[in-house]
Amino acid sequence: MYKILVVDDSALMRRIICDIINADSDFRVIDVSADGEDAYNKIKKTPYDLVVLDMVLPKLTGLELLEKLNKENQDINAVLISSSLKEDADSTMKAMEYGALDFVVKPIRSSGETREIFGKQLLEALHNVTKSRAFKPVVQRGGTSDNTRSIEDSHRKTAERMAGVRTRLAEAKQGIGNAHTNTESSKGPAVSRMASTVAASTQSLNQNLNQSSGSKATTPTGTGVRTKKFIALACSTGGPQALHTFVPMLPANLSVPLVLVQHMPEGFTASLAARLNQISNISVKEAEDGEYFKPGVVYITPGGKHMKICEDASRAAYCQLDDGPPVNSLKPCADVMYHSLAKSSFDEIICVVLTGMGADGSEGIRYLNQYKKTYVISQEASTCVVYGMPKAVEQGGLSNEVVPLKSVANSIVKKLGG
């Protein structure tokens, strides 16, 4: 059982968060704080497995608390509670740089429905964090008996085994298999069943994409430039941290546009783009509906919208933002982005898949491979916070290259011939 500190200045919110967490048998709230200074003192004295941390606090804000602990090399596993207000979103993106592992958006209205959604998102974030490679085991600070350590080690190992079982079950449901197998029937019924599952998954994806394609057509503005190649990237859990490493390594004169889907709520992608633009030589911005994609620019799909890549009569690519329903419970969804590229005129599309929970992107790339020449780069397991999305791509036989995070930019530049 993971021991948790909840930090929020609202007594009502503390009670709501504690009730949500304590309803899950994997977690237990053992302490609460109403301000950042009190939380700091408790974290220095007590080894918490997780800290659920509100961003807006008296005495020390959530960001100031994380910055202070970071300077003191004090490791904590923090899940942030944030609002979608711009100032809060900006602080949340900076907090991710100080080691926060995930964040959940605080409901604006306190209705039963919004509380239920918030509760599901919070528990999902906590479970994802404990399974991630970035999760730091708590170092006991004195007074812990060998027997207690043994029990805790046993619980941790059991949790790890169960996490592996859940991951394998999830992968089985998603139908992850080899995309290039043409002789399923000759390899036995198990492979044939896997092929059937993959086909069913692809059909389901296509149905979902068709449901999201009813949005009004976008008319591009300005003038566009046709490029022979295009880069499309997908990431999720651990993505903000990975992007803070990857994007600054891209050259300012990148010869093609790069578009990306990062699973993130509405209101946060603009802050992410602004922060990345500050620390990078290459230009980074949140994509706008109808704008042409230009070489040497990274475009981040706005949270709460799907991105589709369209072309005008001269075959110059532009952005269409789609406000259709979530696809596979995701909005934005990388599969939507990859699917839209199937009708493009690019000579080659470089697909990049970084850290993330689940398998978003794999079926979109599999579909895209039927129509276009692709080159797929996936992040190597040991450098991922969560090895889900890259694993689905690699185990699906879709990866042309598997590289550590710090080598991804170099692989892209080499593939572009630069």
Coordinates of N, CA and C in Angstrom, one line a residue, residues 71-194:
K71 N 16.4 21.7 -5.4 CA 17.7 22.3 -5.1 C 18.4 21.5 -3.9
E72 N 17.6 20.9 -3.1 CA 18.2 20.1 -1.9 C 18.3 18.6 -2.3
N73 N 18.1 18.3 -3.6 CA 18.2 16.9 -4.0 C 17.3 16.0 -3.2
Q74 N 16.1 16.5 -2.9 CA 15.1 15.7 -2.1 C 14.1 15.1 -3.1
D75 N 14.2 13.8 -3.3 CA 13.3 13.1 -4.2 C 11.9 12.9 -3.7
I76 N 10.9 13.3 -4.4 CA 9.5 12.9 -4.1 C 8.8 12.5 -5.4
N77 N 7.7 11.8 -5.2 CA 6.9 11.4 -6.4 C 5.6 12.2 -6.3
A78 N 5.6 13.3 -7.1 CA 4.5 14.3 -7.0 C 3.5 14.2 -8.1
V79 N 2.2 14.1 -7.8 CA 1.2 14.3 -8.7 C 0.5 15.6 -8.4
L80 N 0.4 16.5 -9.4 CA -0.1 17.9 -9.2 C -1.6 18.0 -9.4
I81 N -2.2 18.9 -8.6 CA -3.6 19.2 -8.9 C -3.6 20.7 -9.4
S82 N -4.0 20.9 -10.6 CA -3.9 22.2 -11.3 C -5.2 22.6 -11.8
S83 N -5.4 23.9 -12.1 CA -6.5 24.4 -12.8 C -6.0 24.7 -14.2
S84 N -7.0 25.0 -15.1 CA -6.6 25.3 -16.5 C -6.4 26.8 -16.7
L85 N -6.4 27.6 -15.6 CA -6.0 29.0 -15.8 C -4.6 29.1 -16.3
K86 N -4.3 30.1 -17.1 CA -3.0 30.2 -17.8 C -1.9 30.2 -16.8
E87 N -2.0 31.1 -15.7 CA -0.9 31.1 -14.7 C -0.7 29.8 -14.1
D88 N -1.7 29.1 -13.8 CA -1.6 27.8 -13.1 C -1.0 26.8 -14.1
A89 N -1.4 26.8 -15.4 CA -0.9 25.9 -16.4 C 0.6 26.2 -16.6
D90 N 1.0 27.5 -16.6 CA 2.4 27.8 -16.8 C 3.2 27.2 -15.6
S91 N 2.7 27.3 -14.4 CA 3.4 26.8 -13.2 C 3.5 25.3 -13.3
T92 N 2.4 24.7 -13.8 CA 2.4 23.2 -13.9 C 3.5 22.7 -14.8
M93 N 3.6 23.4 -16.0 CA 4.7 23.0 -16.9 C 6.1 23.1 -16.3
K94 N 6.3 24.2 -15.6 CA 7.6 24.4 -14.9 C 7.8 23.3 -13.9
A95 N 6.7 23.0 -13.1 CA 6.8 22.0 -12.1 C 7.2 20.6 -12.6
M96 N 6.8 20.3 -13.9 CA 7.2 19.0 -14.5 C 8.7 19.0 -14.7
E97 N 9.3 20.2 -14.9 CA 10.8 20.2 -15.1 C 11.5 19.9 -13.7
Y98 N 10.8 20.2 -12.6 CA 11.4 19.9 -11.3 C 11.1 18.5 -10.8
G99 N 10.5 17.7 -11.7 CA 10.3 16.3 -11.4 C 8.9 15.8 -11.1
A100 N 7.9 16.7 -11.1 CA 6.6 16.2 -11.0 C 6.3 15.2 -12.1
L101 N 5.6 14.1 -11.7 CA 5.4 13.0 -12.6 C 4.1 13.1 -13.4
D102 N 3.1 13.7 -12.9 CA 1.9 13.8 -13.7 C 1.0 14.9 -13.0
F103 N -0.1 15.3 -13.7 CA -1.0 16.3 -13.1 C -2.4 16.0 -13.5
V104 N -3.3 16.4 -12.7 CA -4.8 16.3 -12.9 C -5.4 17.6 -12.8
V105 N -6.4 17.9 -13.6 CA -7.1 19.2 -13.6 C -8.2 19.2 -12.6
K106 N -8.1 20.2 -11.7 CA -9.1 20.4 -10.7 C -10.5 20.8 -11.3
P107 N -11.6 20.2 -10.9 CA -12.9 20.6 -11.5 C -13.2 22.0 -11.1
I108 N -13.8 22.8 -12.1 CA -14.2 24.2 -11.8 C -15.5 24.2 -11.0
R109 N -16.4 23.3 -11.4 CA -17.7 23.2 -10.7 C -17.7 21.9 -9.8
S110 N -18.3 22.0 -8.7 CA -18.2 20.9 -7.7 C -19.5 20.0 -7.8
S111 N -19.8 19.6 -9.0 CA -21.0 18.7 -9.1 C -20.6 17.3 -9.0
G112 N -21.6 16.4 -8.8 CA -21.3 15.0 -8.6 C -20.6 14.4 -9.8
E113 N -21.0 14.8 -11.0 CA -20.4 14.3 -12.3 C -18.9 14.7 -12.4
T114 N -18.6 16.0 -12.1 CA -17.3 16.4 -12.3 C -16.4 15.8 -11.2
R115 N -16.9 15.6 -10.0 CA -16.1 14.9 -9.0 C -15.8 13.5 -9.4
E116 N -16.7 12.8 -10.0 CA -16.5 11.4 -10.5 C -15.4 11.4 -11.5
I117 N -15.5 12.3 -12.5 CA -14.5 12.4 -13.5 C -13.1 12.7 -12.9
F118 N -13.1 13.7 -12.0 CA -11.8 14.0 -11.3 C -11.3 12.8 -10.6
G119 N -12.1 12.1 -9.9 CA -11.7 11.0 -9.1 C -11.1 9.9 -10.0
K120 N -11.7 9.6 -11.1 CA -11.1 8.6 -12.0 C -9.8 9.0 -12.5
Q121 N -9.7 10.3 -12.9 CA -8.4 10.8 -13.4 C -7.3 10.8 -12.4
L122 N -7.7 11.2 -11.2 CA -6.7 11.2 -10.1 C -6.1 9.8 -9.8
L123 N -7.0 8.8 -9.7 CA -6.6 7.4 -9.4 C -5.8 6.9 -10.6
E124 N -6.2 7.2 -11.8 CA -5.5 6.7 -13.0 C -4.1 7.3 -12.9
A125 N -4.0 8.6 -12.6 CA -2.6 9.2 -12.6 C -1.8 8.5 -11.5
L126 N -2.3 8.3 -10.3 CA -1.6 7.7 -9.2 C -1.1 6.3 -9.6
H127 N -2.0 5.5 -10.2 CA -1.6 4.1 -10.7 C -0.5 4.2 -11.8
N128 N -0.7 5.1 -12.7 CA 0.3 5.3 -13.8 C 1.7 5.6 -13.2
V129 N 1.7 6.5 -12.3 CA 2.9 7.0 -11.7 C 3.6 5.9 -11.0
T130 N 2.9 5.1 -10.2 CA 3.6 4.0 -9.5 C 4.1 2.9 -10.4
K131 N 3.6 2.8 -11.7 CA 4.1 1.8 -12.6 C 5.2 2.4 -13.5
S132 N 5.4 3.7 -13.4 CA 6.4 4.3 -14.3 C 7.8 4.1 -13.9
R133 N 8.7 4.2 -14.8 CA 10.2 4.1 -14.5 C 10.7 5.3 -13.7
A134 N 10.0 6.4 -13.8 CA 10.4 7.6 -13.1 C 10.1 7.5 -11.6
F135 N 9.2 6.6 -11.2 CA 8.8 6.4 -9.8 C 10.0 6.1 -8.9
K136 N 10.2 6.9 -7.9 CA 11.4 6.7 -7.0 C 11.0 6.0 -5.7
P137 N 11.5 4.8 -5.5 CA 11.2 4.1 -4.2 C 11.6 4.9 -3.0
V138 N 10.8 4.9 -2.0 CA 11.0 5.7 -0.8 C 12.2 5.2 0.0
V139 N 13.1 6.1 0.4 CA 14.1 5.7 1.3 C 13.7 5.9 2.7
Q140 N 13.6 4.8 3.5 CA 13.2 5.0 4.9 C 14.2 5.8 5.7
R141 N 13.7 6.7 6.5 CA 14.6 7.5 7.3 C 14.6 7.1 8.8
G142 N 15.4 6.0 9.0 CA 15.6 5.6 10.4 C 14.4 4.9 11.1
G143 N 14.6 4.0 12.0 CA 13.6 3.3 12.8 C 12.8 2.3 12.1
T144 N 13.1 1.9 10.9 CA 12.3 0.9 10.2 C 12.9 -0.5 10.4
S145 N 12.1 -1.4 10.9 CA 12.6 -2.7 11.2 C 12.8 -3.5 10.0
D146 N 13.7 -4.6 10.1 CA 13.9 -5.5 9.0 C 12.6 -6.1 8.5
N147 N 11.8 -6.5 9.5 CA 10.5 -7.1 9.2 C 9.6 -6.2 8.4
T148 N 9.6 -4.9 8.8 CA 8.7 -4.0 8.0 C 9.2 -3.8 6.6
R149 N 10.6 -3.7 6.5 CA 11.2 -3.6 5.1 C 10.8 -4.8 4.3
S150 N 10.9 -6.0 4.9 CA 10.6 -7.2 4.2 C 9.1 -7.2 3.7
I151 N 8.2 -6.8 4.6 CA 6.8 -6.7 4.2 C 6.6 -5.7 3.1
E152 N 7.2 -4.6 3.2 CA 7.1 -3.5 2.2 C 7.7 -4.0 0.8
D153 N 8.8 -4.7 0.9 CA 9.5 -5.2 -0.3 C 8.5 -6.2 -1.0
S154 N 7.9 -7.1 -0.2 CA 7.0 -8.1 -0.7 C 5.8 -7.4 -1.4
H155 N 5.2 -6.4 -0.7 CA 4.1 -5.6 -1.3 C 4.5 -5.0 -2.6
R156 N 5.7 -4.4 -2.6 CA 6.2 -3.7 -3.9 C 6.3 -4.7 -5.0
K157 N 7.0 -5.9 -4.7 CA 7.2 -6.9 -5.7 C 5.9 -7.4 -6.3
T158 N 4.9 -7.6 -5.4 CA 3.6 -8.1 -5.8 C 2.9 -7.0 -6.7
A159 N 3.0 -5.7 -6.3 CA 2.5 -4.7 -7.1 C 3.1 -4.6 -8.5
E160 N 4.5 -4.9 -8.5 CA 5.1 -4.9 -9.8 C 4.7 -6.0 -10.7
R161 N 4.5 -7.2 -10.1 CA 4.0 -8.3 -10.8 C 2.6 -8.1 -11.4
M162 N 1.7 -7.5 -10.5 CA 0.4 -7.2 -10.9 C 0.3 -6.2 -12.0
A163 N 1.3 -5.2 -11.9 CA 1.3 -4.2 -13.0 C 1.7 -4.8 -14.3
G164 N 2.6 -5.8 -14.3 CA 3.0 -6.5 -15.5 C 1.9 -7.3 -16.1
V165 N 1.1 -7.9 -15.2 CA -0.1 -8.7 -15.6 C -1.1 -7.7 -16.3
R166 N -1.4 -6.6 -15.6 CA -2.3 -5.6 -16.2 C -1.9 -5.1 -17.5
T167 N -0.6 -4.9 -17.7 CA 0.0 -4.4 -18.9 C -0.2 -5.4 -20.0
R168 N 0.1 -6.7 -19.7 CA -0.1 -7.7 -20.7 C -1.5 -7.9 -21.1
L169 N -2.4 -7.8 -20.1 CA -3.9 -8.0 -20.5 C -4.3 -6.8 -21.3
A170 N -3.8 -5.6 -21.0 CA -4.2 -4.4 -21.8 C -3.7 -4.6 -23.3
E171 N -2.5 -5.1 -23.4 CA -1.9 -5.3 -24.7 C -2.7 -6.3 -25.5
A172 N -3.1 -7.4 -24.8 CA -3.9 -8.4 -25.5 C -5.2 -7.9 -26.0
K173 N -5.8 -7.0 -25.2 CA -7.1 -6.4 -25.6 C -6.9 -5.4 -26.8
Q174 N -5.7 -4.8 -26.9 CA -5.4 -3.8 -27.9 C -5.0 -4.6 -29.2
G175 N -4.7 -5.9 -29.1 CA -4.3 -6.6 -30.3 C -2.9 -6.3 -30.8
I176 N -2.0 -6.1 -29.9 CA -0.6 -5.8 -30.4 C 0.0 -7.1 -30.9
G177 N 0.5 -7.0 -32.2 CA 1.1 -8.1 -32.8 C 2.0 -7.7 -33.9
N178 N 2.5 -8.6 -34.7 CA 3.4 -8.2 -35.8 C 2.7 -7.8 -37.0
A179 N 2.9 -6.5 -37.5 CA 2.1 -6.0 -38.6 C 2.6 -6.6 -39.9
H180 N 3.7 -7.2 -40.0 CA 4.2 -7.6 -41.3 C 4.1 -9.2 -41.4
T181 N 3.3 -9.8 -40.6 CA 3.1 -11.2 -40.7 C 2.0 -11.5 -41.8
N182 N 2.4 -12.3 -42.8 CA 1.5 -12.6 -43.9 C 1.1 -14.1 -44.0
T183 N 1.7 -14.9 -43.0 CA 1.4 -16.3 -43.0 C 0.8 -16.7 -41.7
E184 N -0.2 -16.0 -41.2 CA -0.7 -16.3 -39.9 C -1.2 -17.7 -39.8
S185 N -1.9 -18.2 -40.8 CA -2.6 -19.5 -40.7 C -1.5 -20.6 -40.6
S186 N -0.3 -20.4 -41.2 CA 0.7 -21.5 -41.1 C 1.4 -21.5 -39.8
K187 N 1.1 -20.5 -38.9 CA 1.9 -20.4 -37.7 C 1.0 -20.8 -36.5
G188 N -0.2 -21.4 -36.8 CA -1.0 -21.9 -35.7 C -2.1 -21.0 -35.3
P189 N -3.1 -21.5 -34.5 CA -4.3 -20.7 -34.1 C -4.0 -19.5 -33.3
A190 N -3.0 -19.5 -32.4 CA -2.7 -18.3 -31.6 C -2.4 -17.1 -32.4
V191 N -1.6 -17.3 -33.4 CA -1.2 -16.2 -34.3 C -2.4 -15.7 -35.1
S192 N -3.2 -16.7 -35.6 CA -4.4 -16.4 -36.3 C -5.4 -15.5 -35.5
R193 N -5.5 -15.9 -34.2 CA -6.4 -15.1 -33.3 C -5.8 -13.7 -33.1
M194 N -4.5 -13.6 -33.0 CA -3.8 -12.3 -32.9 C -4.1 -11.4 -34.1

